[in-house]
Short mmCIF file of C-alpha atoms in Angstrom, two decimals:
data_model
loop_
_atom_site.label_atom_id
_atom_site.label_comp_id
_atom_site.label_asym_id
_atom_site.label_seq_id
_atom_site.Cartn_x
_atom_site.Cartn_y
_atom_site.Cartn_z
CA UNK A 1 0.00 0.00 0.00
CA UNK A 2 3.27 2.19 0.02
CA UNK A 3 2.86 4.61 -2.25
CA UNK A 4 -1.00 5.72 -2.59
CA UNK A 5 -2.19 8.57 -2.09
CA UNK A 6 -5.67 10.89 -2.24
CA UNK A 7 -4.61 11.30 -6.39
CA UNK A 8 -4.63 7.58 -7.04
CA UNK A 9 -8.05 7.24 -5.21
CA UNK A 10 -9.63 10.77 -6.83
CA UNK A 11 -8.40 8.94 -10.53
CA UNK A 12 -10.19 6.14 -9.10
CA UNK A 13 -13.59 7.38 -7.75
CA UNK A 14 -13.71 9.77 -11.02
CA UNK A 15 -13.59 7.09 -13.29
CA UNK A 16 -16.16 4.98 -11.46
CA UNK A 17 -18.07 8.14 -11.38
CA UNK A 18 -17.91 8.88 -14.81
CA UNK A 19 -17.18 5.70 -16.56
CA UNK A 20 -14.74 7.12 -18.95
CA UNK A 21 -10.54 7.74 -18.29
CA UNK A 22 -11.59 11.21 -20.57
CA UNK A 23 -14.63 12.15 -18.15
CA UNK A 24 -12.48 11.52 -14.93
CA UNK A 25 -9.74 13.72 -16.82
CA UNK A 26 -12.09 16.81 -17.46
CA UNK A 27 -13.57 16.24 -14.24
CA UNK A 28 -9.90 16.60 -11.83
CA UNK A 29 -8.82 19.19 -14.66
CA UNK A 30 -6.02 16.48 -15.36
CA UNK A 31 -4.81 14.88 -19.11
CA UNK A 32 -6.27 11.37 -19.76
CA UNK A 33 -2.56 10.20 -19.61
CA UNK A 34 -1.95 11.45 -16.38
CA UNK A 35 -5.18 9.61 -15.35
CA UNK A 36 -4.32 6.48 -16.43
CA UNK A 37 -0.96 6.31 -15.16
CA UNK A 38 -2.52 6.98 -11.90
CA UNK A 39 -4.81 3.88 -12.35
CA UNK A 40 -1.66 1.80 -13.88
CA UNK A 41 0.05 2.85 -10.25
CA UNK A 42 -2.88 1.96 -8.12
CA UNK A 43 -3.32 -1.68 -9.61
CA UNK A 44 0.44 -2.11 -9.04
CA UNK A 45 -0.25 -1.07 -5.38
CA UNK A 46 -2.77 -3.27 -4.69
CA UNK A 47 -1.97 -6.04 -6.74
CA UNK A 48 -5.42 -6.23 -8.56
CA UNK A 49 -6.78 -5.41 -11.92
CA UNK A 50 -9.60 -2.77 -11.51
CA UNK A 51 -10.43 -2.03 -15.02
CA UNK A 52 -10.02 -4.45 -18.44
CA UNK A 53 -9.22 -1.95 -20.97
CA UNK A 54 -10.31 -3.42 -25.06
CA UNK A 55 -10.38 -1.10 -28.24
CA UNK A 56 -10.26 2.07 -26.03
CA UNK A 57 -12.76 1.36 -23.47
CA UNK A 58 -12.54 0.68 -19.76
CA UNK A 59 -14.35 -1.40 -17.72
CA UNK A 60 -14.40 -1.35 -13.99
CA UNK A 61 -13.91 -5.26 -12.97
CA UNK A 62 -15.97 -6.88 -10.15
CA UNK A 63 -12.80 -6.03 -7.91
CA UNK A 64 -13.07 -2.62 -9.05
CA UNK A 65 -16.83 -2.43 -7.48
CA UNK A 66 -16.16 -3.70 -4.57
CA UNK A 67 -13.18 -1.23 -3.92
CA UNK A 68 -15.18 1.50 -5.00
CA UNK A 69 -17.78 0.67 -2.22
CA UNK A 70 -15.74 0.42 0.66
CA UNK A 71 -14.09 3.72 -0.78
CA UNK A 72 -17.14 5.65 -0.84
CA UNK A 73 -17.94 4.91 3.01
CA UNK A 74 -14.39 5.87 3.28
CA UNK A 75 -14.62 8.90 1.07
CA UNK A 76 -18.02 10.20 3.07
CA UNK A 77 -16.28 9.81 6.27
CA UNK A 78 -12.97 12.16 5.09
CA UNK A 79 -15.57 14.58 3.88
CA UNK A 80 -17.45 14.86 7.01
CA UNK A 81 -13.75 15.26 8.87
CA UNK A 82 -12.57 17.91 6.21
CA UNK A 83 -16.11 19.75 7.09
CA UNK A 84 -15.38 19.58 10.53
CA UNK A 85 -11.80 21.29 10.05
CA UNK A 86 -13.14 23.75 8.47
CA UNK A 87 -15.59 24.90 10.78
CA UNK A 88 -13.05 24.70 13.16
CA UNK A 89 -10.84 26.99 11.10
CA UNK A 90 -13.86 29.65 11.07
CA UNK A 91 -14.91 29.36 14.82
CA UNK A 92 -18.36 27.87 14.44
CA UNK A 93 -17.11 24.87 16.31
CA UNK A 94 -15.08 24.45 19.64
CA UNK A 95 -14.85 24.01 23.32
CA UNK A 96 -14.31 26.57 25.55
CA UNK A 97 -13.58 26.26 29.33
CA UNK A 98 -13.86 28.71 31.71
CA UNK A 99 -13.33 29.34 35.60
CA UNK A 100 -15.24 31.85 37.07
CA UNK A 101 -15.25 32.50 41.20
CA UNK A 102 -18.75 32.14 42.44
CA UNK A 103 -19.96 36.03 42.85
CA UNK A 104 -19.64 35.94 38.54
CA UNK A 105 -19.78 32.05 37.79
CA UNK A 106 -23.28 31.44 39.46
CA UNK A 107 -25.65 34.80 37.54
CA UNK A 108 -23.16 36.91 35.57
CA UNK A 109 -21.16 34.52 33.69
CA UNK A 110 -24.40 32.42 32.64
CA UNK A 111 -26.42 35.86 31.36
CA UNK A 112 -23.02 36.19 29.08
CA UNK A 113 -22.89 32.29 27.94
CA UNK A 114 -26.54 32.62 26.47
CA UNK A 115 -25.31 35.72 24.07
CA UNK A 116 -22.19 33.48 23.09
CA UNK A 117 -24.21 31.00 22.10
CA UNK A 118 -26.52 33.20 19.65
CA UNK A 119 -23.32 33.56 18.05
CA UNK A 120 -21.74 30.52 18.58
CA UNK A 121 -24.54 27.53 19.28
CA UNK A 122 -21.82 24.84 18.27
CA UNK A 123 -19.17 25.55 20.69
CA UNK A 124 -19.42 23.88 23.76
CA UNK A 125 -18.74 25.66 26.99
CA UNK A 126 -17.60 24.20 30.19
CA UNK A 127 -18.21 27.11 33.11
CA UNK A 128 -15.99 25.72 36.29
CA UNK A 129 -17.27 26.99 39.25
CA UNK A 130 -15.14 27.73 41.94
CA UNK A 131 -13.20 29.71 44.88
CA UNK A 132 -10.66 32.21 43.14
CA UNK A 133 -7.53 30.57 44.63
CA UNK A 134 -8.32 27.51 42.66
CA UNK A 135 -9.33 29.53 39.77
CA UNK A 136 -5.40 30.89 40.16
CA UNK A 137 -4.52 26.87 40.39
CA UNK A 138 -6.61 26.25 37.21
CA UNK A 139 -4.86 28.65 35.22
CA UNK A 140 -1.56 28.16 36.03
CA UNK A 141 -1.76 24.46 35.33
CA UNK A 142 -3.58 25.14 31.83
CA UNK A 143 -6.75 23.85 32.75
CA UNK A 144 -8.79 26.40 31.31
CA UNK A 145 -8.92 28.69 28.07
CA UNK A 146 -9.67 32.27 30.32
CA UNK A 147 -10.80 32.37 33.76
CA UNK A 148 -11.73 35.40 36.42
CA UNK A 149 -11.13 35.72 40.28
CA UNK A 150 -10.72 38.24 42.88
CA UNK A 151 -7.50 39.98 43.25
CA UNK A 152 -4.71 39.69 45.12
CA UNK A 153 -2.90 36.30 43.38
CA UNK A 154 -0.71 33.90 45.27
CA UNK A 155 0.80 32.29 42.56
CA UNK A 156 1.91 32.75 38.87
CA UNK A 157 2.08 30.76 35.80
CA UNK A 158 -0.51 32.68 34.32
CA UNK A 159 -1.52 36.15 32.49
CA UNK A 160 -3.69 38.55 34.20
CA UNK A 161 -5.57 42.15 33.82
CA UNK A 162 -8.10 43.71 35.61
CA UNK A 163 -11.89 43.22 34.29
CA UNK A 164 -13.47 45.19 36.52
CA UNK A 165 -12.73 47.51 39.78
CA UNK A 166 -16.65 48.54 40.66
CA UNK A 167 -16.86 49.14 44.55
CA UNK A 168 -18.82 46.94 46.91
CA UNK A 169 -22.18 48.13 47.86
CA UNK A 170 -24.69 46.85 51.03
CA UNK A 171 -27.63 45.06 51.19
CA UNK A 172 -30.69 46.07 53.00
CA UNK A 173 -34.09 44.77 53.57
CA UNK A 174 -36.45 46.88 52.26
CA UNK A 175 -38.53 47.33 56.10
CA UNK A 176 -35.12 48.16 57.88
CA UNK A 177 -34.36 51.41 58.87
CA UNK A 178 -31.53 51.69 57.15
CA UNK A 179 -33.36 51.44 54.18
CA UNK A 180 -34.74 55.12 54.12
CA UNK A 181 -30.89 56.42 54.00
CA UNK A 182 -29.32 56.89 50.31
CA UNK A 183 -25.89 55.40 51.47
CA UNK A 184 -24.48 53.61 54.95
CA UNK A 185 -21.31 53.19 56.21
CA UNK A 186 -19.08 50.72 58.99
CA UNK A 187 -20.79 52.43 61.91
CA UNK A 188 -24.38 51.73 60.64
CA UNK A 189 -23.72 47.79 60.45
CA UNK A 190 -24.21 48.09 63.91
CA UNK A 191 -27.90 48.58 63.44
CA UNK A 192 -27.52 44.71 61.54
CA UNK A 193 -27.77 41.97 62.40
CA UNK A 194 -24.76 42.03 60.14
CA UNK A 195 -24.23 39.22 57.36
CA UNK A 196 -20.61 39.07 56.44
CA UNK A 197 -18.74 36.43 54.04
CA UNK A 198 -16.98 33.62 55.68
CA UNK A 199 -12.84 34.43 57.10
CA UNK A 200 -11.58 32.50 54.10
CA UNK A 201 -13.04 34.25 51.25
CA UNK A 202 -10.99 37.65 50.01
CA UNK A 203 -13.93 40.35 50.09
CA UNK A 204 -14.00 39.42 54.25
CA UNK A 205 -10.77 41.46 54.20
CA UNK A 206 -12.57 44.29 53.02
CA UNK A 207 -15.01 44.43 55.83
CA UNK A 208 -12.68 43.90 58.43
CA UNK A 209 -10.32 46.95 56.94
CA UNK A 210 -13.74 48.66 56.82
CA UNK A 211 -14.87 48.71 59.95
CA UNK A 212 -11.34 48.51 61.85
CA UNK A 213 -10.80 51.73 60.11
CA UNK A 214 -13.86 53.39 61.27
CA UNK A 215 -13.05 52.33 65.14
CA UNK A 216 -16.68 49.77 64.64
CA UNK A 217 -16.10 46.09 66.30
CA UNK A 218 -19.43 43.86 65.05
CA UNK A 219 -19.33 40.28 65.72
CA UNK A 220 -21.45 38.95 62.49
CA UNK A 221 -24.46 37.06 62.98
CA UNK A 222 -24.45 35.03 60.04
CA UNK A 223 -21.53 34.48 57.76
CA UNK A 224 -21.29 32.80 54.17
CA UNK A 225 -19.00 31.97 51.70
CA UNK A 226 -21.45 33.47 48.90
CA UNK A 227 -22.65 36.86 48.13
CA UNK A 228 -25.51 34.74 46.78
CA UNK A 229 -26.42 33.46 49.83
CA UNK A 230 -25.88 36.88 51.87
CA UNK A 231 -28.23 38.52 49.65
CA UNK A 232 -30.98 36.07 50.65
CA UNK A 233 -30.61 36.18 53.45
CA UNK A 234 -30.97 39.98 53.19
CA UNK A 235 -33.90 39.35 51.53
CA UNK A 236 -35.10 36.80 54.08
CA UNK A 237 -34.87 39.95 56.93
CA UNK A 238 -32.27 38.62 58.55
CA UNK A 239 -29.91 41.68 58.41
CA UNK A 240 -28.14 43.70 56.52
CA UNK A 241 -24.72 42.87 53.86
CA UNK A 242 -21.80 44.01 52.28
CA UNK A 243 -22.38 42.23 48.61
CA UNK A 244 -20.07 42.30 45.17
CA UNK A 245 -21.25 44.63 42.71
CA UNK A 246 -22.34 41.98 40.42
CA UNK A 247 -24.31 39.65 42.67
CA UNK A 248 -26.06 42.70 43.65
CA UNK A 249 -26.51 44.33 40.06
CA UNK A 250 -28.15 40.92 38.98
CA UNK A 251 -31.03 40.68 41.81
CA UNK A 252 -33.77 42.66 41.76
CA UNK A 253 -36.46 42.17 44.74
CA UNK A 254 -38.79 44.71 46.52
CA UNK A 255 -37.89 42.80 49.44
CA UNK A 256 -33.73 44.57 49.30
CA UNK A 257 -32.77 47.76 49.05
CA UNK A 258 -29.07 48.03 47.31
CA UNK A 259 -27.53 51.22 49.04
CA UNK A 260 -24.07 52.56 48.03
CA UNK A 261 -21.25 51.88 51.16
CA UNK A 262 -19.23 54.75 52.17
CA UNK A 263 -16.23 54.64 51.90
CA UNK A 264 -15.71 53.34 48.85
CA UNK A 265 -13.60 49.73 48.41
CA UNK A 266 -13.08 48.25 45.07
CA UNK A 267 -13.64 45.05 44.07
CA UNK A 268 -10.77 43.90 42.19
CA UNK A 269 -11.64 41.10 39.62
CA UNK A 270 -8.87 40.21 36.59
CA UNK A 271 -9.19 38.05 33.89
CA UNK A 272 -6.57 35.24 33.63
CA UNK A 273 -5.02 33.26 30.72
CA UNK A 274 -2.86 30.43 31.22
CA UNK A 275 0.83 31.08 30.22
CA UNK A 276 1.24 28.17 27.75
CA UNK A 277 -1.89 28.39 26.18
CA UNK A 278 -2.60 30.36 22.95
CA UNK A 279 -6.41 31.96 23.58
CA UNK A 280 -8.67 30.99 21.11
CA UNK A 281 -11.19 33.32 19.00
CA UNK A 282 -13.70 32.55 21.53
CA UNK A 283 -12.04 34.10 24.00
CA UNK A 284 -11.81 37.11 23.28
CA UNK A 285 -16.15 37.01 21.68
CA UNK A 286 -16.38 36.07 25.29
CA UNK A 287 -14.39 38.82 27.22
CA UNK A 288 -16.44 41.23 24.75
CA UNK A 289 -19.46 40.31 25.85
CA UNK A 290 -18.44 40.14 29.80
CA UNK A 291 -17.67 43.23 28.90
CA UNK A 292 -20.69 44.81 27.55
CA UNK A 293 -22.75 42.85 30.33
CA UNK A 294 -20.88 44.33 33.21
CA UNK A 295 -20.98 48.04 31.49
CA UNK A 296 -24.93 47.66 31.32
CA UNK A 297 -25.49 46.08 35.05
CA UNK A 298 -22.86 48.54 36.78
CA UNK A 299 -24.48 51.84 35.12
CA UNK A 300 -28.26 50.60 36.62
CA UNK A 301 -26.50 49.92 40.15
CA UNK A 302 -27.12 52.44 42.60
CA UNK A 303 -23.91 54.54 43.45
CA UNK A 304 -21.66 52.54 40.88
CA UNK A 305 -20.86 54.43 38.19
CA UNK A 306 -19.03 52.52 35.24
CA UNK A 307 -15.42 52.52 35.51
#
């Protein structure tokens, strides 16, 4: 079988196609020499006569059809893979995996996977949902195309730059007395019960700087390792939050009143790309649309204008 190539079997297929060496010429834009040499090399090949050639004519042998058979499952399969390459070449096709920490991998990062797949409904997309240390260990051992976390980083290994640096807000439900004011600060947490996130998660850092700073010492209540879950509890009466802008921008109840907190802290999230790993188109359709998202939830958020 050394030796053949996709020419001998086009010569072949064309002139069981056509039935004529001149047809099969015309039809690969080749000279009816050419064509039968390729036939001659073929038979050599495999050791078979595929045609018996009298007074000009060719005839395909019983050989010949039986080939030509198996070739065409063959031939339908390579055409189906050479499809699939090229819809690979123009991004219609794909995978995409993405780690997202849970205040943008549980709303925010879902709202922006239904746009990609308007434009994309072939890709497939594989949202990892986790804490943004592990979102760091993700990315820095290549096991996702982009990902997004809460700043600082504890490790490299991977590219990074910062998606968005909107400042937290507080949560409120909607029959506390807080909720008359049109912005609170650390000393009015002390009118809670206050709802804070959990020692391990980053944003607790915040509140402790917060209300160390301000001279306030509040034992929370009720502590969580979601902004999620604070926020239904807010909603539930159970006191009042400090919340991520974009849990917060992507809820909407009567029961909560979203209040800007004074003074200001950002919330640093970045974008990472793993080192080694060459983004994809799909990428950056996806960082566009994050994008656009967080620019039309931040400029509807009370206090947070767009950065």
């Amino acid at each position: 079988m050394v030796g053949i190539d996709m020419k001998h079997l086009a010569a072949f297929r064309a002139v069981m196609l056509s039935g004529t060496v001149s047809g099969a010429a015309e039809a690969l834009g080749r000279t009816q020499p050419a064509v039968s040499r390729l036939l001659d090399s073929l038979e050599d090949q495999l050791q078979l006569t595929l045609f018996d050639r009298r007074r000009g004519l060719i005839t395909p042998t019983a050989h010949a059809h039986m080939l030509f058979d198996e070739f065409e499952r063959t031939w339908a399969s390579f055409g189906s893979l050479t499809n699939f390459a090229d819809r690979l070449a123009d991004g219609t096709v794909g995978k995409l995996t993405v780690g997202a920490m849970p205040a943008l991998g549980t709303s925010f990062l879902p709202k922006v996977i239904a746009r990609f797949r308007s434009l994309y409904p072939e890709v497939r997309v594989i949202l990892k949902v986790h804490m943004s240390h592990v979102i760091e260990d993700w990315a820095a051992t290549q096991q996702i195309d982009i990902g997004i976390a809460e700043l600082p980083f504890s490790r490299t290994g991977f590219r990074s730059r910062i998606f968005g640096n909107h400042p937290f807000v507080a949560a409120v439900p909607a029959n506390h007395p807080l909720a008359s004011r049109s912005e609170i600060g650390p000393t009015d947490l002390n009118d809670g019960p206050f709802i804070s996130w959990s020692r391990d998660i980053g944003a607790r850092v915040f509140a402790d700087q917060a209300l160390q700073l301000a001279g306030v010492h509040i034992e929370p209540m009720y502590e969580t390792t979601m902004s999620a879950a604070a926020y239904e509890m807010v909603k539930q009466g159970l006191g009042v939050a400090l919340l991520d802008p974009y849990s917060a921008a992507l809820r909407n109840d009567t029961e909560v009143r979203i209040l800007p907190f004074r003074p200001e802290a950002p919330c640093n999230v970045a974008l990472l790309w793993p080192e080694y790993r060459q983004p994809g188109p799909h990428v950056d359709v996806l960082v566009k649309l994050m994008t656009e998202l967080q620019a039309e939830l931040f400029s509807a958020l009370p206090g947070a204008s767009t950065r």
